[in-house]
Short mmCIF file of C-alpha atoms and ligand atoms in Angstrom, two decimals:
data_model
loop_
_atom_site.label_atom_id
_atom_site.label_comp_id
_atom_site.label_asym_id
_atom_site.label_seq_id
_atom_site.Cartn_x
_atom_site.Cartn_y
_atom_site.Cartn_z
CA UNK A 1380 -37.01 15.09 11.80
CA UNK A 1381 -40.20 14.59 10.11
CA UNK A 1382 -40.76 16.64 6.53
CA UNK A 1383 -44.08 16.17 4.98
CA UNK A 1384 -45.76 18.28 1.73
CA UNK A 1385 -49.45 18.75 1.90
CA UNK A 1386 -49.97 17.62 5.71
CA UNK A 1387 -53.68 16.73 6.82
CA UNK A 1388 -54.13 18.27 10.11
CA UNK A 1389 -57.11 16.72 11.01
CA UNK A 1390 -55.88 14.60 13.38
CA UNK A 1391 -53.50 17.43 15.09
CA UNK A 1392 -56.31 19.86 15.78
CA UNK A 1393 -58.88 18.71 18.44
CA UNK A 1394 -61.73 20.05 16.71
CA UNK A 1395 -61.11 17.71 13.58
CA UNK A 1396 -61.04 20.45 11.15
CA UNK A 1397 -60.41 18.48 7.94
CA UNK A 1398 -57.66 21.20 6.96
CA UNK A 1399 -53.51 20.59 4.90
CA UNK A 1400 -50.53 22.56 5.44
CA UNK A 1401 -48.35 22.93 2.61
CA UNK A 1402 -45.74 21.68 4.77
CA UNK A 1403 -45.12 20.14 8.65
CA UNK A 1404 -42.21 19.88 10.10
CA UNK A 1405 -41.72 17.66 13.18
CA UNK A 1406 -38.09 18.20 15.30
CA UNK A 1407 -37.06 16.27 18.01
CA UNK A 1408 -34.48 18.42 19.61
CA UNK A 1409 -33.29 21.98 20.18
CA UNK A 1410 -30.41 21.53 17.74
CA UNK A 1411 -32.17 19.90 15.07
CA UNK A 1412 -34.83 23.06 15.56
CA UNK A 1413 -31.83 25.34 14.98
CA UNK A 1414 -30.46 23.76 12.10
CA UNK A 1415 -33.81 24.58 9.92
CA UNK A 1416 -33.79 27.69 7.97
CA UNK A 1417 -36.82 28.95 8.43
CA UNK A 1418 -36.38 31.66 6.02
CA UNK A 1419 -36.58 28.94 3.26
CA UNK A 1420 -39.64 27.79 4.60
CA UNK A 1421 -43.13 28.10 2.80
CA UNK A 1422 -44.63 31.51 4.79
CA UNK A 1423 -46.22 31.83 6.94
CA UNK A 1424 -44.91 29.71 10.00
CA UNK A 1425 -47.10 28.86 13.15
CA UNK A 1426 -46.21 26.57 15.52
CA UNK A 1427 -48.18 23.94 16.80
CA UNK A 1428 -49.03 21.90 20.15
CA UNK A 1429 -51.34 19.36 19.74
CA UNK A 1430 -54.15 22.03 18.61
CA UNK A 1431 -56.20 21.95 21.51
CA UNK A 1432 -56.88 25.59 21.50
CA UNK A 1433 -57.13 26.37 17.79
CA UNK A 1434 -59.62 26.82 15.19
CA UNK A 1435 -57.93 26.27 11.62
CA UNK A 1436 -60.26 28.09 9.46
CA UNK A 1437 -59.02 26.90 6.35
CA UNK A 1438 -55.95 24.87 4.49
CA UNK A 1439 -52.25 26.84 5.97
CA UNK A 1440 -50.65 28.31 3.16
CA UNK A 1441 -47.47 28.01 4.93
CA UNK A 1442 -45.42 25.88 7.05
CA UNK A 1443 -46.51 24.03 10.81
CA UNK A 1444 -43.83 23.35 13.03
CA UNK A 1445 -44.01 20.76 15.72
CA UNK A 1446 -42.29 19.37 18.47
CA UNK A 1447 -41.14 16.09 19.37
CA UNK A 1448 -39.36 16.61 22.01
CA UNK A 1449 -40.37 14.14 24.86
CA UNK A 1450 -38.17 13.93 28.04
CA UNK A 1451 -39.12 13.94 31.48
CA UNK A 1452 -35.90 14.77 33.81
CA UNK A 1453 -35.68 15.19 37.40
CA UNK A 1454 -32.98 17.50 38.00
CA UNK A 1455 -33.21 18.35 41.74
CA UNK A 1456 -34.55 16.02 44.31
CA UNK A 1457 -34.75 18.65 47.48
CA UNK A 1458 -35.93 17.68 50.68
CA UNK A 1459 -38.88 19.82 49.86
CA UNK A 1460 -38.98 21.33 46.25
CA UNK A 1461 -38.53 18.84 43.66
CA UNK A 1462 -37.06 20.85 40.12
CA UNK A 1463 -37.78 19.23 36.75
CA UNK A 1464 -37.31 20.07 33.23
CA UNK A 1465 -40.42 18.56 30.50
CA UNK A 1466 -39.50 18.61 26.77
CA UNK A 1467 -41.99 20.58 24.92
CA UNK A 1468 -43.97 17.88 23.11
CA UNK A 1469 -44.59 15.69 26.43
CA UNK A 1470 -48.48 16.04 26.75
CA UNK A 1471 -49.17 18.06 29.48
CA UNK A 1472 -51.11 15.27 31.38
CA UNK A 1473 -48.87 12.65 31.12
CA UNK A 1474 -46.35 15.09 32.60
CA UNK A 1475 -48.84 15.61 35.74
CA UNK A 1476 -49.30 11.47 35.70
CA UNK A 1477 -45.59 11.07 36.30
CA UNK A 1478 -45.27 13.82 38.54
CA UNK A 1479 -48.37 12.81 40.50
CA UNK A 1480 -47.85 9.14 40.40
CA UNK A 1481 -44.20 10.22 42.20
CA UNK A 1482 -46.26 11.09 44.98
CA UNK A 1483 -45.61 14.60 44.27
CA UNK A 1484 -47.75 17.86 44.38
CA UNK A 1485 -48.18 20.98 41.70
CA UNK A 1486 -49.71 20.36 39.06
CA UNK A 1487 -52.72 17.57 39.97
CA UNK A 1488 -55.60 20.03 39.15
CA UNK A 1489 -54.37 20.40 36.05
CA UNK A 1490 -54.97 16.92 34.72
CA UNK A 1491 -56.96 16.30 32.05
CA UNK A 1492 -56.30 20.05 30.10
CA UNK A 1493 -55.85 18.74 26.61
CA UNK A 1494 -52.21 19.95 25.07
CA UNK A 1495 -48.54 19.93 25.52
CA UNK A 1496 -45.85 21.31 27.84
CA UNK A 1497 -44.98 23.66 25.74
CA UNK A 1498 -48.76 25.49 24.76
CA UNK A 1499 -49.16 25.00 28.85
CA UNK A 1500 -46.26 27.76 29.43
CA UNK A 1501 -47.66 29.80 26.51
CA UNK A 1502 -51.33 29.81 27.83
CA UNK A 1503 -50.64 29.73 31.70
CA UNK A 1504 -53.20 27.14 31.50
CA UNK A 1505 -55.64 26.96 34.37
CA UNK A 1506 -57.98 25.14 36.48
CA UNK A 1507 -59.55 24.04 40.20
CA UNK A 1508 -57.59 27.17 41.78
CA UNK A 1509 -54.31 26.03 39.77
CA UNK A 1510 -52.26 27.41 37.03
CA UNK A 1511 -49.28 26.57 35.14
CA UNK A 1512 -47.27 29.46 36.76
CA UNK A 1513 -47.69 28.22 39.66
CA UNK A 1514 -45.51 25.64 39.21
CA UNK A 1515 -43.29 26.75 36.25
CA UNK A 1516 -39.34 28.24 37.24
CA UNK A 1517 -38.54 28.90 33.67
CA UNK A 1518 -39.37 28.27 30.22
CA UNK A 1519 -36.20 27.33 27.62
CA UNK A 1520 -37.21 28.63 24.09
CA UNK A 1521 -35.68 29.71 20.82
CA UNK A 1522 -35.94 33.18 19.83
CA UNK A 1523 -36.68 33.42 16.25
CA UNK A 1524 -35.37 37.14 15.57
CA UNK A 1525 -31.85 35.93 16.22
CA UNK A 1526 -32.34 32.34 16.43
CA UNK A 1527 -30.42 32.21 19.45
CA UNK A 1528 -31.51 29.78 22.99
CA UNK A 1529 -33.60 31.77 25.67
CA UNK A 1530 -34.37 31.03 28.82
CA UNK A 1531 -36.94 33.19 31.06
CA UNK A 1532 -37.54 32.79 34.70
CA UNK A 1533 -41.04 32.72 35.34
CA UNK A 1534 -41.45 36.11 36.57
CA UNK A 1535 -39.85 37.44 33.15
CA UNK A 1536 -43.09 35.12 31.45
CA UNK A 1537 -45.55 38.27 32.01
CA UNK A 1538 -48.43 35.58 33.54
CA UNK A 1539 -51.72 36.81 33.94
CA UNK A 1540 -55.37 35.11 33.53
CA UNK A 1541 -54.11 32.50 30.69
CA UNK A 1542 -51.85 35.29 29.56
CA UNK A 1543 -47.85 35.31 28.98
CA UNK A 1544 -45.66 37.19 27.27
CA UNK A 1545 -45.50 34.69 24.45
CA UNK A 1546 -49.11 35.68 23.71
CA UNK A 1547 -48.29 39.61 23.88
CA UNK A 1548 -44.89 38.35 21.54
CA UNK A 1549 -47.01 35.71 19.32
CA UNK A 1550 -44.62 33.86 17.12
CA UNK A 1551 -41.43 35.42 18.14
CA UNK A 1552 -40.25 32.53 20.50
CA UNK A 1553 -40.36 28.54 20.78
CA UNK A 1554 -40.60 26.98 23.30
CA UNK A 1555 -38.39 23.91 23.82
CA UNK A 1556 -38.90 22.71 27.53
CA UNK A 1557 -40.40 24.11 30.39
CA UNK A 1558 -38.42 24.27 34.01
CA UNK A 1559 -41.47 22.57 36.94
CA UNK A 1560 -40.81 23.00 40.41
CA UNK A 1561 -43.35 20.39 42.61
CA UNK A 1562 -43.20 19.73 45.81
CA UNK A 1563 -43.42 16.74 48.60
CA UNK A 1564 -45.36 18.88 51.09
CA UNK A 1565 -48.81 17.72 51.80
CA UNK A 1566 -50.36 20.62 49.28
CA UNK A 1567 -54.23 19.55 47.97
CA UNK A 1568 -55.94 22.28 46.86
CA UNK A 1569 -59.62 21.33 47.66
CA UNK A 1570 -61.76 24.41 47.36
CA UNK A 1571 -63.10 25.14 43.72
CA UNK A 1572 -65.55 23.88 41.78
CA UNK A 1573 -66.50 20.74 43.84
CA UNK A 1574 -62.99 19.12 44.26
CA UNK A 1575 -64.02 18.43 48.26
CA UNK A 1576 -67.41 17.06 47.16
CA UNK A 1577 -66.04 14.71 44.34
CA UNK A 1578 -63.72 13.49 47.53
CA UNK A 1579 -66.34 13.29 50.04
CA UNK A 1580 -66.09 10.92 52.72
CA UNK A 1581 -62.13 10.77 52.09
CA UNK A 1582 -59.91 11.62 54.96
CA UNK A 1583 -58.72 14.67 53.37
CA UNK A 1584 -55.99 14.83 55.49
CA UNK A 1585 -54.30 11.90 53.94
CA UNK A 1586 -54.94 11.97 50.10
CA UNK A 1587 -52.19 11.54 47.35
CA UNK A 1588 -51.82 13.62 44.40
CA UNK A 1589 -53.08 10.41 42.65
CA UNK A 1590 -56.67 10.93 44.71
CA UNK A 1591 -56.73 14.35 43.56
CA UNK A 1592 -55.85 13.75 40.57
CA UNK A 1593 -58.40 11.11 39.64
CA UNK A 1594 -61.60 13.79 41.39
CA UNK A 1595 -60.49 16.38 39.00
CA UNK A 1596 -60.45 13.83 36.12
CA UNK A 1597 -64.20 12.58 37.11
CA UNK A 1598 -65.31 15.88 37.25
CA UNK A 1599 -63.85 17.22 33.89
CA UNK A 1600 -64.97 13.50 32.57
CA UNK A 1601 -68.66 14.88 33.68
CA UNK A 1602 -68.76 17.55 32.00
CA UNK A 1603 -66.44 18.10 29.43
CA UNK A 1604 -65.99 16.62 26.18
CA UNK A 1605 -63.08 14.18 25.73
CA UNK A 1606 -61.23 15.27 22.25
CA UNK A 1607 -61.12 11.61 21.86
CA UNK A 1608 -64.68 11.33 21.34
CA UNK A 1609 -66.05 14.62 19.93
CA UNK A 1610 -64.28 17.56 18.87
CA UNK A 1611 -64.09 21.03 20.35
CA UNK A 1612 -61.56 23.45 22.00
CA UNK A 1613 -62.60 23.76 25.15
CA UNK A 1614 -63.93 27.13 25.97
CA UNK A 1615 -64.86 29.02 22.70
CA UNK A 1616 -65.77 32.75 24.38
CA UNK A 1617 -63.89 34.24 26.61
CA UNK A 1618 -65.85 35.70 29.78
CA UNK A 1619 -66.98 39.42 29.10
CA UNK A 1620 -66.11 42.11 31.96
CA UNK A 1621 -68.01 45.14 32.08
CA UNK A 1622 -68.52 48.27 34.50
CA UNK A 1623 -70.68 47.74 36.89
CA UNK A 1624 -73.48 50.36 35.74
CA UNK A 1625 -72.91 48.01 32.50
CA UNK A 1626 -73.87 45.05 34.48
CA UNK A 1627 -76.78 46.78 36.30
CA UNK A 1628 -78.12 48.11 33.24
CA UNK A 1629 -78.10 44.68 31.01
CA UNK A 1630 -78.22 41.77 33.23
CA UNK A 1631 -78.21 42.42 37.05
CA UNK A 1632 -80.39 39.12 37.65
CA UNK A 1633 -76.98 37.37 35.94
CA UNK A 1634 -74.10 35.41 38.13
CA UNK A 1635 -71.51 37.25 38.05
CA UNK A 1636 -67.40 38.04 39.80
CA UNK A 1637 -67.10 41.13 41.04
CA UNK A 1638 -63.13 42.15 40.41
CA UNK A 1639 -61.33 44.19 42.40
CA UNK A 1640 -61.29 47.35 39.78
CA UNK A 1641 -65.30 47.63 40.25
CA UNK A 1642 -66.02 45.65 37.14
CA UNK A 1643 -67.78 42.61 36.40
CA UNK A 1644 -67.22 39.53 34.86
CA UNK A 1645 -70.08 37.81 32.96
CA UNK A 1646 -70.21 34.14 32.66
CA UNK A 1647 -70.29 33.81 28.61
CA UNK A 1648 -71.97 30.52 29.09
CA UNK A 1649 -74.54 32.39 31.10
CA UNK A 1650 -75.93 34.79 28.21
CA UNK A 1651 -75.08 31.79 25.69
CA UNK A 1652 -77.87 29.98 27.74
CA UNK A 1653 -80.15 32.06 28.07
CA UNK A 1654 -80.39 32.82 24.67
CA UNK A 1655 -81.19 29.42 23.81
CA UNK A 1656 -78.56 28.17 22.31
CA UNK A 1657 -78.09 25.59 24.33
CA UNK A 1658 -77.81 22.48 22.11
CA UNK A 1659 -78.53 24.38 18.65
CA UNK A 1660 -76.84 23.03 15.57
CA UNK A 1661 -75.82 24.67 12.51
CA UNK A 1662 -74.23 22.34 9.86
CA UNK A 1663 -71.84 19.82 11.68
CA UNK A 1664 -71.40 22.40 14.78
CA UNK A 1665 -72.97 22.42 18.07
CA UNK A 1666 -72.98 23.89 20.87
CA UNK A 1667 -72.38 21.52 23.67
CA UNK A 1668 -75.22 20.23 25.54
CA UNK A 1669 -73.69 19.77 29.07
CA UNK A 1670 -71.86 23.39 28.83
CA UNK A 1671 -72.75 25.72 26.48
CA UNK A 1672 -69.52 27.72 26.51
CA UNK A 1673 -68.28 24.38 24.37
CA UNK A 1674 -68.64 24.44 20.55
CA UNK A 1675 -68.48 20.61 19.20
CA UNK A 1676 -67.72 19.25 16.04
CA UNK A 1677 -70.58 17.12 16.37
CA UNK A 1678 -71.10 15.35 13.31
CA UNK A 1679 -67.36 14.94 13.04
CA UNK A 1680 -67.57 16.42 9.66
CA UNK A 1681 -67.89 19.70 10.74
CA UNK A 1682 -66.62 22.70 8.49
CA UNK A 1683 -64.62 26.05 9.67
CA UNK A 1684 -68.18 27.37 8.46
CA UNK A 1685 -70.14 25.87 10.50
CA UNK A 1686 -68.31 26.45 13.85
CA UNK A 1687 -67.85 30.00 12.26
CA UNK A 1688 -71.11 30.32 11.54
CA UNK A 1689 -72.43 29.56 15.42
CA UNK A 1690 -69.78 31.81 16.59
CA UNK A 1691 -71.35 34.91 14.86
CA UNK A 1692 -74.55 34.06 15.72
CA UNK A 1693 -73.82 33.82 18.97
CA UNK A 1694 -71.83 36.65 19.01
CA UNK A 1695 -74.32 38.79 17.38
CA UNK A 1696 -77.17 37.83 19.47
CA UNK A 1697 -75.51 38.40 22.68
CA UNK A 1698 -74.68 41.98 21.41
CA UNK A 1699 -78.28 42.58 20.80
CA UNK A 1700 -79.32 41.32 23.92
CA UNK A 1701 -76.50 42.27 26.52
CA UNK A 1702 -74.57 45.17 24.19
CA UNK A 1703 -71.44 42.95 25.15
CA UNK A 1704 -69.45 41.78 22.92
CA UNK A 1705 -67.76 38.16 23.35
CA UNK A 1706 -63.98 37.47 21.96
CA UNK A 1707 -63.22 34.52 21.03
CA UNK A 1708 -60.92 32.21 23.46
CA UNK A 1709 -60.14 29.48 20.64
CA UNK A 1710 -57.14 31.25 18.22
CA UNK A 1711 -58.84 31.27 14.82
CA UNK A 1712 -55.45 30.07 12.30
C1 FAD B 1990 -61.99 19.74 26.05
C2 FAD B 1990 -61.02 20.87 26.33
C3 FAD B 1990 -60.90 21.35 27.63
C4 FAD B 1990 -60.00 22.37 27.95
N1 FAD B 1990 -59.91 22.81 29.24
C5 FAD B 1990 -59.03 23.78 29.56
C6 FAD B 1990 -58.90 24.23 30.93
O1 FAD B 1990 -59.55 23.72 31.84
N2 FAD B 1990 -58.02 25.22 31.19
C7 FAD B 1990 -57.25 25.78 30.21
O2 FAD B 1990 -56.45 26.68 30.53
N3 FAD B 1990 -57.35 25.39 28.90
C8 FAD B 1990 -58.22 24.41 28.57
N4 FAD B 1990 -58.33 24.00 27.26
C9 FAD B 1990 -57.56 24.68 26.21
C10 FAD B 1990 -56.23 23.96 25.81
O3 FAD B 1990 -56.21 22.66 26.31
C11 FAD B 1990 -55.01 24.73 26.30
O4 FAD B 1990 -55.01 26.04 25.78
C12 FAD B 1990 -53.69 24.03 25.92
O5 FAD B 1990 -52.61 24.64 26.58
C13 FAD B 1990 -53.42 24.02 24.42
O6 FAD B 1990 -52.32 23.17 24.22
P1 FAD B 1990 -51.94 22.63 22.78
O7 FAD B 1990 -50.67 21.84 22.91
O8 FAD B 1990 -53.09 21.93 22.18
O9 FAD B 1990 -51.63 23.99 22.01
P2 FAD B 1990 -52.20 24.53 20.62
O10 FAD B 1990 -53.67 24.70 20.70
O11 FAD B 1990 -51.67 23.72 19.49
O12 FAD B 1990 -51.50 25.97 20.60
C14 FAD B 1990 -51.88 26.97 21.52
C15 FAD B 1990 -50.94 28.17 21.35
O13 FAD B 1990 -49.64 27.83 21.81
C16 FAD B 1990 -48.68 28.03 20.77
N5 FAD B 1990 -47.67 26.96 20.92
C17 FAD B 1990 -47.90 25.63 20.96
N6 FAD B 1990 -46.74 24.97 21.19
C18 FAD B 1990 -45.77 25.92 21.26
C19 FAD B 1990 -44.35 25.87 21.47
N7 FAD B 1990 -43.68 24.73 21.68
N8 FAD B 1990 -43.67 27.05 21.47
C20 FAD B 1990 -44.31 28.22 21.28
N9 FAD B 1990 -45.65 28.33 21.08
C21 FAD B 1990 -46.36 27.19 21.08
C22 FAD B 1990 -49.46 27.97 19.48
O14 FAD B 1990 -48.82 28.70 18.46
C23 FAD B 1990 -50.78 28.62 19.90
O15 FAD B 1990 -50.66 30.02 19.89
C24 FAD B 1990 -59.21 22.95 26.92
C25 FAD B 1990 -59.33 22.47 25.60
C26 FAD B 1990 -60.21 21.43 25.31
C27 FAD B 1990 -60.28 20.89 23.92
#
């Protein structure tokens, strides 16, 4: 287990905020998670994947807990479905690279989300027509009120659009590995966001999950930034719905989803655009050229301010326009 006083997160949040926690904690197992007593800890205590969808706002006054716990164990070889359980730590992608590279199918338009196995059950991470609860059969955790071991079928998770009920529960359970079931059946899912094109003149009736894989990874490579190279969180905004007379009233010339309740969803990067803030900069922040949903750390020495500071713009300006307000997608820490 790894114990360390006045931590610098900067490399364990993808937007490089230069921010400490008085302490981090790395476990490698269940048991050695169970023997801490967290009680004893320095308050508060938030666990951590590998910050892909957070926004530390400042130094954590408390304690960050993180797992190490890598393993990647087939447990069920069917004829068909193909069970395995992923420690909590693995990063997500490397999970689908195994699972892909076995010639198997699930989880291939996932590849490329930044983050871990575990943030993947908590999020019901999503992408291409694929999300993580689709594949997940159950998610092992420890329940911090009684510190006892959990385990949830997925249809005890509560998944909805990136949604679970460790969100609804925030804190209250860790997750220690997550139960996939993949299959051998010829599966490709080819129809969003220009998987067929990015595999045009394939025979798409005899791809791998490898071929799939590596479409969805040029595509993201397109257009996304790579953590590697520049931080950001992904998607800052959520997308706003409205009602329909909503819609009509503030932006009927505006791409839109019309749900099946008779509201409206909004493309956030839509209004962002059209606003002009395509591109702008305040401080070290940005927001990303090649989608403006994206804010990026672009100077690399970005502050919390600065990426705060777009946000509110943003935000404010899009009430004044659209009389929407956007929520934030990144969790502010
Ligand atoms: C460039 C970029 C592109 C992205 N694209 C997508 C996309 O296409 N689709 C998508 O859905 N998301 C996307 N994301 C968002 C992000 O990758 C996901 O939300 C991911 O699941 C976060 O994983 P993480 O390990 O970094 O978790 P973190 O950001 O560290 O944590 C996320 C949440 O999970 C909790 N958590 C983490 N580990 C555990 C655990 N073991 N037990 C209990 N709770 C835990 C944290 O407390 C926090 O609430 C993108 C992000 C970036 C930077």
């Amino acid at each position: 287990m790894k114990r360390i006083e006045n931590y610098d997160l900067s490399k364990q949040n993808t937007f490089g905020m230069k921010v400490k926690a008085a302490l981090y904690i790395e476990y490698d197992s269940l048991e050695e998670l169970m023997s801490l007593d967290v009680k004893a800890l320095p308050q508060p205590v938030f666990h951590i994947g590998a910050g892909s969808n957070l926004l530390f706002t400042k130094d954590f006054p408390g304690t960050v807990l993180h797992s190490n716990i890598k393993f990647i164990k087939y447990v069920d070889m069917g004829l068909d479905e193909v069970l395995l359980t992923v420690g909590s730590g693995v990063v997500f992608d490397d999970f689908i690279a195994n699972v892909a590279g076995n010639g198997l199918w699930g989880p291939e338009n996932l590849s490329l989300i930044p983050g871990e196995v575990g943030a993947s059950a908590v999020q019901n991470i999503g992408a291409y027509g694929v999300e993580a609860k689709d594949i997940i059969s159950g998610v092992v955790c420890l329940d911090t009120r009684d510190w006892t071991k959990t385990v949830f079928k997925v249809g005890e998770c509560e998944y909805g659009y990136r949604d679970s009920r460790f969100k609804h529960e925030r804190g209250r359970y860790i997750i220690t590995s997550v139960l996939f079931r993949v299959t051998r059946k010829y599966s490709p899912k080819l129809e969003y966001g220009g998987v067929k094109a990015a595999l045009e003149g394939r025979d798409l009736t005899a791809l791998t999950p490898m071929d799939v894989r590596e479409a969805i990874i040029g595509i993201r490579r397109a257009k996304l930034p790579d953590p590697a190279e520049i931080g950001s969180a992904g998607s800052f905004f959520k997308n706003p719905v409205v009602s329909r007379e909503h819609f009509e009233r503030v932006a009927p010339e505006a791409p839109h989803y019309d749900l099946p309740d008779g509201t409206v969803k909004i493309p956030a990067a839509w209004m962002i655009d059209q606003l002009g803030f395509r591109g702008q900069k305040l401080g070290g922040a940005q927001v990303y050229e090649k989608q403006p949903l994206v804010i990026v750390n672009a100077s690399g020495n970005a502050t919390p301010e600065d990426v705060i500071g777009l946000e509110n713009q943003i935000i404010a300006k899009v009430q004044e326009k659209y009389d929407i307000t956007l929520h934030p997608e990144v969790d502010h820490i």
